[in-house]
């Protein structure tokens, strides 16, 4: 039998898997490929992979036999049970020190479970976030690997070889952390992506419905914004999208003929759910998820629009100055979105005893991924300056930036409310900022209410922290207080 010659194997030749292996091969690696449907493998090897260093395999046994040791196999199938099915099929064929890599959008607890289960067999499991879509997979994605760290030296040359590179050549890929940390960071990335997209959509809505710009004018605004602090992939593609004509109706713009009901695959929802579990106020990401949910009840919204009166006042004022205000609101709210994402990662690191490199994560997101932007370089600088930075808003650069944006941000939020244009993400970001910088919030009243109706106790500002008090508010209650706990 011929000696094994493949540097890595891949299971799952859908869009992302196919483009990733083409990327790997273009960087000099020989790749063994397998797909459950044999015809898919054959079509790839005889099509896009023809004449290249691919080994088409019809069985997982053939795949394993073609791999150099330690064997490295990347799984690119739908998250959930399909990943476990592939692991169950392949793991009995592997030896101690071999490596399985899940590159799908798996939920991080599943990755943690798989790392632990496979470690008992001596198999090293890696859960890696992969971001960048089809183009990124082919030309250079952002990769966020975590799990069994012993696997990193073996997969590092391949992962950093295929990853996107920033201007100085640094790859947008490094080891993230233990257990499910890689998929957790990818989940937060996707949550921030939800926020970014919602914020841009709200800016578009205001420019269109309040300022009254047409598609060409809006595209020009986004192109201009892309030259400054908002320089990013999502701003760039928004300008392109706005001016794309509809092939079926050449005199119309395609975006205007797309149904206003947004889909989602769950990672944004997971981010909001774990934030609730951790008690971290990722309000903007949650609102971005809920905004998609609201968009989905389109028929009901259409009927409601016929029942309720609509705001009829017209925008009065300097359009150019207001467009600058929208830019400021978008930037400031974007900063809040990243701030909340980093707060969640810090809470998870503490809860699960992970060691996360926050500046390194920003660098991983600088290129290849959907949220890639100029802005991320400043986040890396902030953590380079202070690795223990408790909150991005407290970094001197971002503190100055957000304070400069506040007047325009308030103007945009208030104008949108008066005009009846929903801005859930922009508005909740402003509410978070105002709450975060408030030395005192009205939660004292909430604590009094809880003690009044449920004897839940409260703390006093003039007593040591942690000391509980209960008041017989009506004179009819007893002195017994409820036990205290946190959910």
Short mmCIF file of C-alpha atoms in Angstrom, two decimals:
data_model
loop_
_atom_site.label_atom_id
_atom_site.label_comp_id
_atom_site.label_asym_id
_atom_site.label_seq_id
_atom_site.Cartn_x
_atom_site.Cartn_y
_atom_site.Cartn_z
CA UNK A 1 0.00 0.00 0.00
CA UNK A 2 1.26 3.50 -0.87
CA UNK A 3 2.41 5.67 2.02
CA UNK A 4 -0.10 8.16 3.40
CA UNK A 5 0.44 11.50 1.68
CA UNK A 6 -2.35 13.86 2.77
CA UNK A 7 -1.51 16.63 5.24
CA UNK A 8 -5.12 16.97 6.40
CA UNK A 9 -8.49 15.42 5.70
CA UNK A 10 -11.89 17.10 5.45
CA UNK A 11 -15.38 15.70 5.85
CA UNK A 12 -18.22 17.70 4.29
CA UNK A 13 -17.89 19.28 0.86
CA UNK A 14 -20.64 21.89 1.09
CA UNK A 15 -19.86 25.54 0.28
CA UNK A 16 -17.53 26.23 3.24
CA UNK A 17 -15.80 22.84 3.17
CA UNK A 18 -15.17 22.97 -0.55
CA UNK A 19 -13.68 26.45 -0.43
CA UNK A 20 -11.55 25.70 2.64
CA UNK A 21 -9.87 22.70 0.96
CA UNK A 22 -9.24 24.74 -2.19
CA UNK A 23 -7.58 27.32 0.07
CA UNK A 24 -5.50 24.63 1.78
CA UNK A 25 -4.37 23.13 -1.51
CA UNK A 26 -3.42 26.54 -2.89
CA UNK A 27 -1.08 26.96 0.10
CA UNK A 28 0.77 23.75 -0.74
CA UNK A 29 -1.11 21.21 1.38
CA UNK A 30 -2.37 17.87 0.09
CA UNK A 31 -5.95 17.28 1.23
CA UNK A 32 -7.96 14.05 1.45
CA UNK A 33 -11.66 14.78 1.03
CA UNK A 34 -14.77 12.81 1.89
CA UNK A 35 -18.48 13.53 1.62
CA UNK A 36 -21.27 11.23 2.76
CA UNK A 37 -22.77 11.46 -0.73
CA UNK A 38 -20.05 9.91 -2.90
CA UNK A 39 -21.19 11.73 -6.04
CA UNK A 40 -20.41 15.07 -4.35
CA UNK A 41 -16.81 13.97 -3.74
CA UNK A 42 -16.48 12.74 -7.31
CA UNK A 43 -17.95 15.94 -8.74
CA UNK A 44 -15.50 18.06 -6.73
CA UNK A 45 -12.41 16.00 -7.60
CA UNK A 46 -13.33 16.02 -11.30
CA UNK A 47 -14.45 19.66 -11.23
CA UNK A 48 -12.95 22.46 -9.14
CA UNK A 49 -10.36 20.07 -7.72
CA UNK A 50 -9.22 18.55 -11.00
CA UNK A 51 -5.45 18.42 -11.48
CA UNK A 52 -4.81 19.56 -7.90
CA UNK A 53 -3.43 17.85 -4.80
CA UNK A 54 -6.68 16.25 -3.64
CA UNK A 55 -7.34 12.64 -2.73
CA UNK A 56 -10.99 11.76 -3.19
CA UNK A 57 -12.15 9.14 -0.67
CA UNK A 58 -15.34 7.09 -0.85
CA UNK A 59 -15.19 5.83 2.77
CA UNK A 60 -13.95 7.22 6.08
CA UNK A 61 -11.59 4.23 6.29
CA UNK A 62 -9.99 5.35 3.03
CA UNK A 63 -9.80 8.91 4.35
CA UNK A 64 -7.98 7.87 7.51
CA UNK A 65 -5.53 5.61 5.64
CA UNK A 66 -4.45 8.51 3.40
CA UNK A 67 -3.49 10.84 6.26
CA UNK A 68 0.00 11.46 7.63
CA UNK A 69 0.37 11.02 11.39
CA UNK A 70 -0.73 12.59 13.61
CA UNK A 71 -3.86 12.46 11.52
CA UNK A 72 -5.76 15.73 11.23
CA UNK A 73 -9.38 15.66 10.10
CA UNK A 74 -11.58 18.75 9.80
CA UNK A 75 -15.36 18.26 10.06
CA UNK A 76 -17.51 20.72 8.09
CA UNK A 77 -21.07 19.50 8.58
CA UNK A 78 -24.18 20.99 10.13
CA UNK A 79 -23.88 21.67 13.86
CA UNK A 80 -25.51 19.34 16.36
CA UNK A 81 -26.16 15.64 15.87
CA UNK A 82 -24.41 15.45 12.44
CA UNK A 83 -21.08 16.39 14.10
CA UNK A 84 -21.50 13.69 16.74
CA UNK A 85 -22.39 11.19 14.01
CA UNK A 86 -19.16 11.92 12.11
CA UNK A 87 -17.12 11.72 15.32
CA UNK A 88 -18.75 8.39 16.21
CA UNK A 89 -17.96 7.07 12.72
CA UNK A 90 -14.32 8.21 12.56
CA UNK A 91 -12.97 8.11 16.13
CA UNK A 92 -12.71 4.29 16.33
CA UNK A 93 -10.32 4.44 13.35
CA UNK A 94 -7.97 6.95 15.01
CA UNK A 95 -5.01 6.54 17.34
CA UNK A 96 -3.77 8.40 20.39
CA UNK A 97 -2.57 11.88 19.38
CA UNK A 98 -4.75 12.11 16.25
CA UNK A 99 -6.75 15.31 15.85
CA UNK A 100 -10.41 15.99 15.03
CA UNK A 101 -11.41 19.57 14.22
CA UNK A 102 -14.99 20.84 14.13
CA UNK A 103 -15.10 23.93 11.91
CA UNK A 104 -18.87 24.42 11.96
CA UNK A 105 -20.98 26.78 14.05
CA UNK A 106 -21.31 24.39 16.98
CA UNK A 107 -22.63 25.51 20.33
CA UNK A 108 -19.69 25.83 22.71
CA UNK A 109 -21.04 23.42 25.42
CA UNK A 110 -21.09 20.67 22.76
CA UNK A 111 -17.45 21.41 21.98
CA UNK A 112 -16.50 21.28 25.66
CA UNK A 113 -18.28 17.93 25.97
CA UNK A 114 -16.52 16.53 22.88
CA UNK A 115 -13.09 17.69 24.07
CA UNK A 116 -13.60 15.84 27.36
CA UNK A 117 -15.11 12.70 25.84
CA UNK A 118 -12.43 12.28 23.18
CA UNK A 119 -9.59 13.01 25.60
CA UNK A 120 -10.41 9.73 27.37
CA UNK A 121 -9.50 7.98 24.09
CA UNK A 122 -6.35 10.01 23.59
CA UNK A 123 -7.87 11.90 20.64
CA UNK A 124 -7.31 15.66 20.53
CA UNK A 125 -10.46 17.62 19.71
CA UNK A 126 -10.47 21.19 18.44
CA UNK A 127 -13.54 23.39 18.02
CA UNK A 128 -12.72 26.22 15.65
CA UNK A 129 -14.81 29.19 14.67
CA UNK A 130 -14.49 29.93 10.94
CA UNK A 131 -15.68 33.29 9.68
CA UNK A 132 -15.67 34.99 6.32
CA UNK A 133 -18.30 33.16 4.33
CA UNK A 134 -17.60 31.58 0.96
CA UNK A 135 -15.08 34.24 -0.15
CA UNK A 136 -13.23 34.15 3.16
CA UNK A 137 -13.01 30.37 3.16
CA UNK A 138 -11.46 30.42 -0.30
CA UNK A 139 -9.08 33.37 0.03
CA UNK A 140 -8.45 33.67 3.78
CA UNK A 141 -10.90 33.31 6.67
CA UNK A 142 -10.63 34.31 10.29
CA UNK A 143 -10.04 31.16 12.33
CA UNK A 144 -10.66 30.83 16.07
CA UNK A 145 -9.41 27.42 17.31
CA UNK A 146 -9.84 26.21 20.87
CA UNK A 147 -9.96 22.91 22.75
CA UNK A 148 -7.09 20.45 23.29
CA UNK A 149 -4.07 22.74 23.17
CA UNK A 150 -1.71 19.85 22.46
CA UNK A 151 -3.19 19.84 18.95
CA UNK A 152 -2.15 23.41 18.19
CA UNK A 153 1.48 22.81 17.07
CA UNK A 154 0.29 20.22 14.54
CA UNK A 155 -2.51 22.30 13.00
CA UNK A 156 -0.90 25.74 13.37
CA UNK A 157 1.01 25.70 10.03
CA UNK A 158 -2.16 24.82 8.13
CA UNK A 159 -4.50 27.16 9.99
CA UNK A 160 -2.19 30.17 9.95
CA UNK A 161 -1.25 29.35 6.37
CA UNK A 162 -4.82 29.59 5.08
CA UNK A 163 -6.00 32.42 7.37
CA UNK A 164 -6.47 36.01 6.26
CA UNK A 165 -3.49 38.29 6.92
CA UNK A 166 -3.45 41.86 8.20
CA UNK A 167 -1.25 44.52 6.63
CA UNK A 168 1.96 43.38 8.32
CA UNK A 169 1.36 39.75 7.36
CA UNK A 170 0.13 38.61 10.77
CA UNK A 171 -2.42 35.79 10.33
CA UNK A 172 -5.96 36.29 11.61
CA UNK A 173 -5.69 33.08 13.55
CA UNK A 174 -4.21 32.11 16.89
CA UNK A 175 -5.02 29.72 19.71
CA UNK A 176 -8.06 31.03 21.58
CA UNK A 177 -8.31 28.93 24.73
CA UNK A 178 -9.46 25.77 26.45
CA UNK A 179 -12.50 23.53 25.88
CA UNK A 180 -15.22 25.32 23.92
CA UNK A 181 -13.49 28.73 23.95
CA UNK A 182 -12.97 28.81 20.18
CA UNK A 183 -16.65 28.29 19.44
CA UNK A 184 -17.62 30.66 22.27
CA UNK A 185 -15.55 33.45 20.72
CA UNK A 186 -17.06 32.67 17.30
CA UNK A 187 -20.53 32.83 18.89
CA UNK A 188 -19.77 36.27 20.32
CA UNK A 189 -18.36 37.30 16.94
CA UNK A 190 -21.68 36.33 15.37
CA UNK A 191 -23.62 38.17 18.08
CA UNK A 192 -21.62 41.33 17.36
CA UNK A 193 -22.25 40.69 13.66
CA UNK A 194 -26.01 40.68 14.37
CA UNK A 195 -25.56 44.01 16.17
CA UNK A 196 -23.46 45.55 13.39
CA UNK A 197 -25.95 44.54 10.72
CA UNK A 198 -28.93 45.86 12.69
CA UNK A 199 -27.17 49.18 13.37
CA UNK A 200 -26.36 49.62 9.69
CA UNK A 201 -29.95 48.72 8.77
CA UNK A 202 -31.24 51.36 11.20
CA UNK A 203 -28.88 53.97 9.75
CA UNK A 204 -30.16 53.04 6.28
CA UNK A 205 -33.76 53.33 7.50
CA UNK A 206 -33.14 56.82 8.91
CA UNK A 207 -31.30 58.01 5.80
CA UNK A 208 -34.13 56.74 3.61
CA UNK A 209 -37.24 57.51 5.66
CA UNK A 210 -36.21 60.59 7.64
CA UNK A 211 -33.55 62.35 5.56
CA UNK A 212 -35.19 61.27 2.32
CA UNK A 213 -32.10 60.12 0.41
CA UNK A 214 -32.38 57.87 -2.63
CA UNK A 215 -30.32 54.72 -3.12
CA UNK A 216 -27.50 56.39 -5.03
CA UNK A 217 -27.23 59.13 -2.39
CA UNK A 218 -27.23 56.59 0.45
CA UNK A 219 -24.55 54.55 -1.29
CA UNK A 220 -22.40 57.69 -1.55
CA UNK A 221 -22.84 58.29 2.19
CA UNK A 222 -21.78 54.75 3.07
CA UNK A 223 -18.77 54.99 0.74
CA UNK A 224 -17.73 58.18 2.48
CA UNK A 225 -18.18 56.61 5.92
CA UNK A 226 -16.01 53.70 4.79
CA UNK A 227 -13.05 56.08 4.49
CA UNK A 228 -13.07 56.95 8.20
CA UNK A 229 -13.64 55.32 11.58
CA UNK A 230 -16.42 53.14 10.18
CA UNK A 231 -14.11 51.52 7.59
CA UNK A 232 -15.35 47.90 7.52
CA UNK A 233 -16.51 45.05 5.33
CA UNK A 234 -20.20 45.49 6.22
CA UNK A 235 -20.18 49.23 5.45
CA UNK A 236 -18.38 48.52 2.17
CA UNK A 237 -20.86 45.90 0.97
CA UNK A 238 -23.82 48.05 2.04
CA UNK A 239 -22.73 50.71 -0.47
CA UNK A 240 -22.56 48.02 -3.17
CA UNK A 241 -25.92 46.51 -2.25
CA UNK A 242 -27.78 49.83 -2.41
CA UNK A 243 -26.90 50.46 -6.08
CA UNK A 244 -27.37 46.92 -7.42
CA UNK A 245 -30.12 46.94 -10.08
CA UNK A 246 -32.75 44.19 -10.25
CA UNK A 247 -32.15 41.89 -13.25
CA UNK A 248 -35.90 41.25 -13.51
CA UNK A 249 -36.70 44.97 -13.34
CA UNK A 250 -33.67 46.90 -14.66
CA UNK A 251 -35.17 50.27 -13.71
CA UNK A 252 -35.45 49.23 -10.03
CA UNK A 253 -32.98 48.51 -7.25
CA UNK A 254 -32.77 44.92 -6.05
CA UNK A 255 -32.68 45.79 -2.33
CA UNK A 256 -36.07 47.53 -2.65
CA UNK A 257 -37.61 44.30 -3.93
CA UNK A 258 -36.29 42.07 -1.14
CA UNK A 259 -38.82 41.03 1.53
CA UNK A 260 -38.16 42.79 4.86
CA UNK A 261 -38.11 39.60 6.96
CA UNK A 262 -34.64 38.61 8.20
CA UNK A 263 -33.55 35.05 8.87
CA UNK A 264 -31.19 33.73 11.53
CA UNK A 265 -29.36 30.49 12.32
CA UNK A 266 -29.17 30.73 16.11
CA UNK A 267 -25.74 32.08 17.07
CA UNK A 268 -27.10 35.53 17.91
CA UNK A 269 -29.80 33.91 20.05
CA UNK A 270 -27.16 31.79 21.83
CA UNK A 271 -25.17 34.94 22.60
CA UNK A 272 -28.20 36.60 24.18
CA UNK A 273 -29.10 33.44 26.10
CA UNK A 274 -25.65 32.92 27.63
CA UNK A 275 -25.53 36.65 28.44
CA UNK A 276 -28.70 36.21 30.48
CA UNK A 277 -27.19 33.16 32.18
CA UNK A 278 -24.05 35.15 33.01
CA UNK A 279 -25.93 38.32 34.00
CA UNK A 280 -24.13 40.40 31.35
CA UNK A 281 -26.20 43.20 29.73
CA UNK A 282 -25.64 42.49 26.04
CA UNK A 283 -28.69 44.61 25.33
CA UNK A 284 -27.71 45.60 21.80
CA UNK A 285 -27.13 42.04 20.61
CA UNK A 286 -30.40 40.93 22.20
CA UNK A 287 -32.28 43.78 20.50
CA UNK A 288 -30.70 42.84 17.17
CA UNK A 289 -32.02 39.31 17.60
CA UNK A 290 -35.47 40.56 18.60
CA UNK A 291 -35.48 42.96 15.64
CA UNK A 292 -35.14 39.97 13.33
CA UNK A 293 -37.95 38.23 15.22
CA UNK A 294 -40.15 41.31 14.77
CA UNK A 295 -39.29 41.48 11.07
CA UNK A 296 -40.44 37.86 10.74
CA UNK A 297 -44.06 38.65 11.68
CA UNK A 298 -44.41 40.61 8.45
CA UNK A 299 -48.07 39.85 7.70
CA UNK A 300 -49.07 41.01 11.17
CA UNK A 301 -46.99 44.18 10.80
CA UNK A 302 -48.64 44.99 7.49
CA UNK A 303 -52.09 44.68 9.07
CA UNK A 304 -51.02 46.80 12.07
CA UNK A 305 -49.74 49.51 9.72
CA UNK A 306 -53.29 49.86 8.40
CA UNK A 307 -54.78 50.16 11.89
CA UNK A 308 -52.41 52.66 13.52
CA UNK A 309 -51.68 56.19 12.39
CA UNK A 310 -48.16 56.90 11.17
CA UNK A 311 -45.92 59.83 12.11
CA UNK A 312 -46.51 62.60 9.61
CA UNK A 313 -43.96 65.26 10.60
CA UNK A 314 -41.14 65.91 8.14
CA UNK A 315 -37.47 66.35 8.93
CA UNK A 316 -36.53 69.98 9.32
CA UNK A 317 -32.91 71.01 9.54
CA UNK A 318 -29.47 70.69 8.05
CA UNK A 319 -29.36 67.34 6.24
CA UNK A 320 -25.58 67.22 6.00
CA UNK A 321 -25.16 67.88 9.72
CA UNK A 322 -27.77 65.23 10.53
CA UNK A 323 -26.06 62.68 8.29
CA UNK A 324 -22.88 63.35 10.29
CA UNK A 325 -24.92 62.74 13.44
CA UNK A 326 -26.08 59.39 12.04
CA UNK A 327 -22.45 58.46 11.41
CA UNK A 328 -21.60 59.34 15.02
CA UNK A 329 -24.57 57.38 16.36
CA UNK A 330 -23.59 54.37 14.29
CA UNK A 331 -19.97 54.47 15.47
CA UNK A 332 -20.86 54.98 19.14
CA UNK A 333 -23.46 52.20 19.14
CA UNK A 334 -20.99 49.91 17.35
CA UNK A 335 -18.51 50.55 20.16
CA UNK A 336 -21.17 49.58 22.70
CA UNK A 337 -21.82 46.34 20.78
CA UNK A 338 -18.16 45.33 20.97
CA UNK A 339 -17.98 46.46 24.59
CA UNK A 340 -20.85 44.17 25.50
CA UNK A 341 -19.31 41.28 23.55
CA UNK A 342 -16.02 41.67 25.40
CA UNK A 343 -17.85 41.87 28.73
CA UNK A 344 -19.48 38.53 27.92
CA UNK A 345 -16.18 36.89 26.95
CA UNK A 346 -14.57 38.10 30.18
CA UNK A 347 -17.48 36.67 32.22
CA UNK A 348 -17.22 33.32 30.43
CA UNK A 349 -13.46 33.18 30.94
CA UNK A 350 -14.00 33.67 34.65
CA UNK A 351 -16.84 31.15 34.83
CA UNK A 352 -15.11 28.39 32.84
CA UNK A 353 -11.52 29.15 33.89
CA UNK A 354 -10.40 29.96 30.35
CA UNK A 355 -7.41 32.11 29.52
CA UNK A 356 -8.44 34.43 26.68
CA UNK A 357 -6.15 36.85 24.84
CA UNK A 358 -8.54 39.76 24.22
CA UNK A 359 -6.14 41.75 22.06
CA UNK A 360 -5.38 38.60 20.07
CA UNK A 361 -9.10 38.02 19.50
CA UNK A 362 -9.42 41.53 18.05
CA UNK A 363 -6.50 40.76 15.75
CA UNK A 364 -8.18 37.51 14.63
CA UNK A 365 -11.20 39.59 13.65
CA UNK A 366 -9.15 42.22 11.77
CA UNK A 367 -9.32 40.31 8.49
CA UNK A 368 -11.22 37.52 6.78
CA UNK A 369 -14.31 37.64 8.98
CA UNK A 370 -17.65 39.38 8.47
CA UNK A 371 -17.05 42.02 11.17
CA UNK A 372 -13.55 42.86 9.94
CA UNK A 373 -12.87 46.56 10.30
CA UNK A 374 -10.29 49.25 10.96
CA UNK A 375 -11.94 49.70 14.34
CA UNK A 376 -10.61 46.34 15.60
CA UNK A 377 -7.01 47.51 15.43
CA UNK A 378 -7.86 50.09 18.09
CA UNK A 379 -9.35 47.37 20.29
CA UNK A 380 -6.11 45.39 20.04
CA UNK A 381 -4.14 48.54 20.94
CA UNK A 382 -6.40 49.09 23.96
CA UNK A 383 -5.67 45.62 25.35
CA UNK A 384 -1.98 45.84 24.42
CA UNK A 385 -1.84 49.02 26.51
CA UNK A 386 -3.81 47.47 29.38
CA UNK A 387 -4.31 43.67 29.26
CA UNK A 388 -6.54 43.95 32.36
CA UNK A 389 -8.79 46.64 30.88
CA UNK A 390 -12.15 46.09 32.65
CA UNK A 391 -14.24 47.71 29.93
CA UNK A 392 -13.52 49.05 26.44
CA UNK A 393 -15.35 52.28 27.22
CA UNK A 394 -12.71 53.08 29.84
CA UNK A 395 -9.85 52.99 27.32
CA UNK A 396 -8.69 56.60 26.76
CA UNK A 397 -9.07 56.41 22.97
CA UNK A 398 -12.60 54.98 23.05
CA UNK A 399 -13.64 57.21 25.95
CA UNK A 400 -12.74 60.25 23.86
CA UNK A 401 -14.42 58.86 20.76
CA UNK A 402 -17.73 57.99 22.39
CA UNK A 403 -17.95 61.30 24.26
CA UNK A 404 -17.43 63.16 20.98
CA UNK A 405 -20.27 61.14 19.42
CA UNK A 406 -22.82 61.59 22.22
CA UNK A 407 -24.48 64.85 21.01
CA UNK A 408 -25.13 63.48 17.53
CA UNK A 409 -26.15 60.11 18.95
CA UNK A 410 -28.81 61.72 21.15
CA UNK A 411 -30.04 63.82 18.23
CA UNK A 412 -30.47 60.77 16.02
CA UNK A 413 -32.22 58.67 18.67
CA UNK A 414 -34.66 61.47 19.59
CA UNK A 415 -35.37 62.39 15.97
CA UNK A 416 -36.06 58.77 15.07
CA UNK A 417 -38.51 58.48 17.96
CA UNK A 418 -40.33 61.66 16.91
CA UNK A 419 -40.47 60.45 13.30
CA UNK A 420 -41.74 57.00 14.29
CA UNK A 421 -38.71 55.18 12.88
CA UNK A 422 -37.73 52.20 15.06
CA UNK A 423 -34.10 52.20 16.17
CA UNK A 424 -33.95 49.40 18.77
CA UNK A 425 -30.18 48.90 18.53
CA UNK A 426 -29.12 52.55 18.38
CA UNK A 427 -31.48 53.45 21.22
CA UNK A 428 -30.66 50.55 23.52
CA UNK A 429 -26.94 51.22 23.03
CA UNK A 430 -27.49 54.79 24.20
CA UNK A 431 -29.51 53.58 27.19
CA UNK A 432 -26.71 51.16 28.09
CA UNK A 433 -24.12 53.94 27.88
CA UNK A 434 -26.22 56.25 30.04
CA UNK A 435 -26.74 53.45 32.54
CA UNK A 436 -23.10 52.41 32.59
CA UNK A 437 -21.91 55.92 33.42
CA UNK A 438 -24.56 56.48 36.10
CA UNK A 439 -23.25 56.35 39.67
CA UNK A 440 -26.78 55.66 40.89
CA UNK A 441 -29.65 53.89 39.13
CA UNK A 442 -33.28 53.49 40.27
CA UNK A 443 -32.76 49.85 41.24
CA UNK A 444 -33.01 50.95 44.88
CA UNK A 445 -36.75 51.32 44.32
CA UNK A 446 -36.91 47.86 42.75
CA UNK A 447 -35.18 46.39 45.79
CA UNK A 448 -37.65 48.17 48.07
CA UNK A 449 -40.55 46.77 46.02
CA UNK A 450 -39.11 43.24 46.19
CA UNK A 451 -38.71 43.51 49.93
CA UNK A 452 -42.23 44.96 50.31
CA UNK A 453 -44.06 42.16 48.50
CA UNK A 454 -41.67 39.24 49.01
CA UNK A 455 -39.36 40.04 51.95
CA UNK A 456 -36.40 39.63 49.56
CA UNK A 457 -34.23 42.04 51.64
CA UNK A 458 -32.01 44.90 50.53
CA UNK A 459 -28.62 46.42 51.28
CA UNK A 460 -28.05 49.92 52.67
CA UNK A 461 -25.62 52.53 51.37
CA UNK A 462 -24.57 53.36 54.93
CA UNK A 463 -23.82 49.76 55.93
CA UNK A 464 -21.16 47.20 54.87
CA UNK A 465 -21.75 45.60 51.47
CA UNK A 466 -23.35 42.17 51.72
CA UNK A 467 -25.32 42.91 54.89
CA UNK A 468 -29.03 42.20 54.32
CA UNK A 469 -31.96 44.15 55.77
CA UNK A 470 -35.70 43.61 55.79
CA UNK A 471 -38.41 46.12 56.66
CA UNK A 472 -41.96 45.43 57.83
CA UNK A 473 -43.32 48.00 55.35
CA UNK A 474 -47.03 47.75 56.28
CA UNK A 475 -46.75 47.01 59.99
CA UNK A 476 -48.74 43.86 59.33
CA UNK A 477 -45.88 41.65 58.13
CA UNK A 478 -43.45 39.65 60.21
CA UNK A 479 -39.72 39.93 60.65
CA UNK A 480 -38.84 36.80 58.70
CA UNK A 481 -37.00 37.49 55.42
CA UNK A 482 -36.71 35.29 52.36
CA UNK A 483 -33.43 33.57 51.58
CA UNK A 484 -31.16 35.34 49.11
CA UNK A 485 -29.70 33.81 45.97
CA UNK A 486 -28.79 34.78 42.44
CA UNK A 487 -30.01 33.07 39.28
#
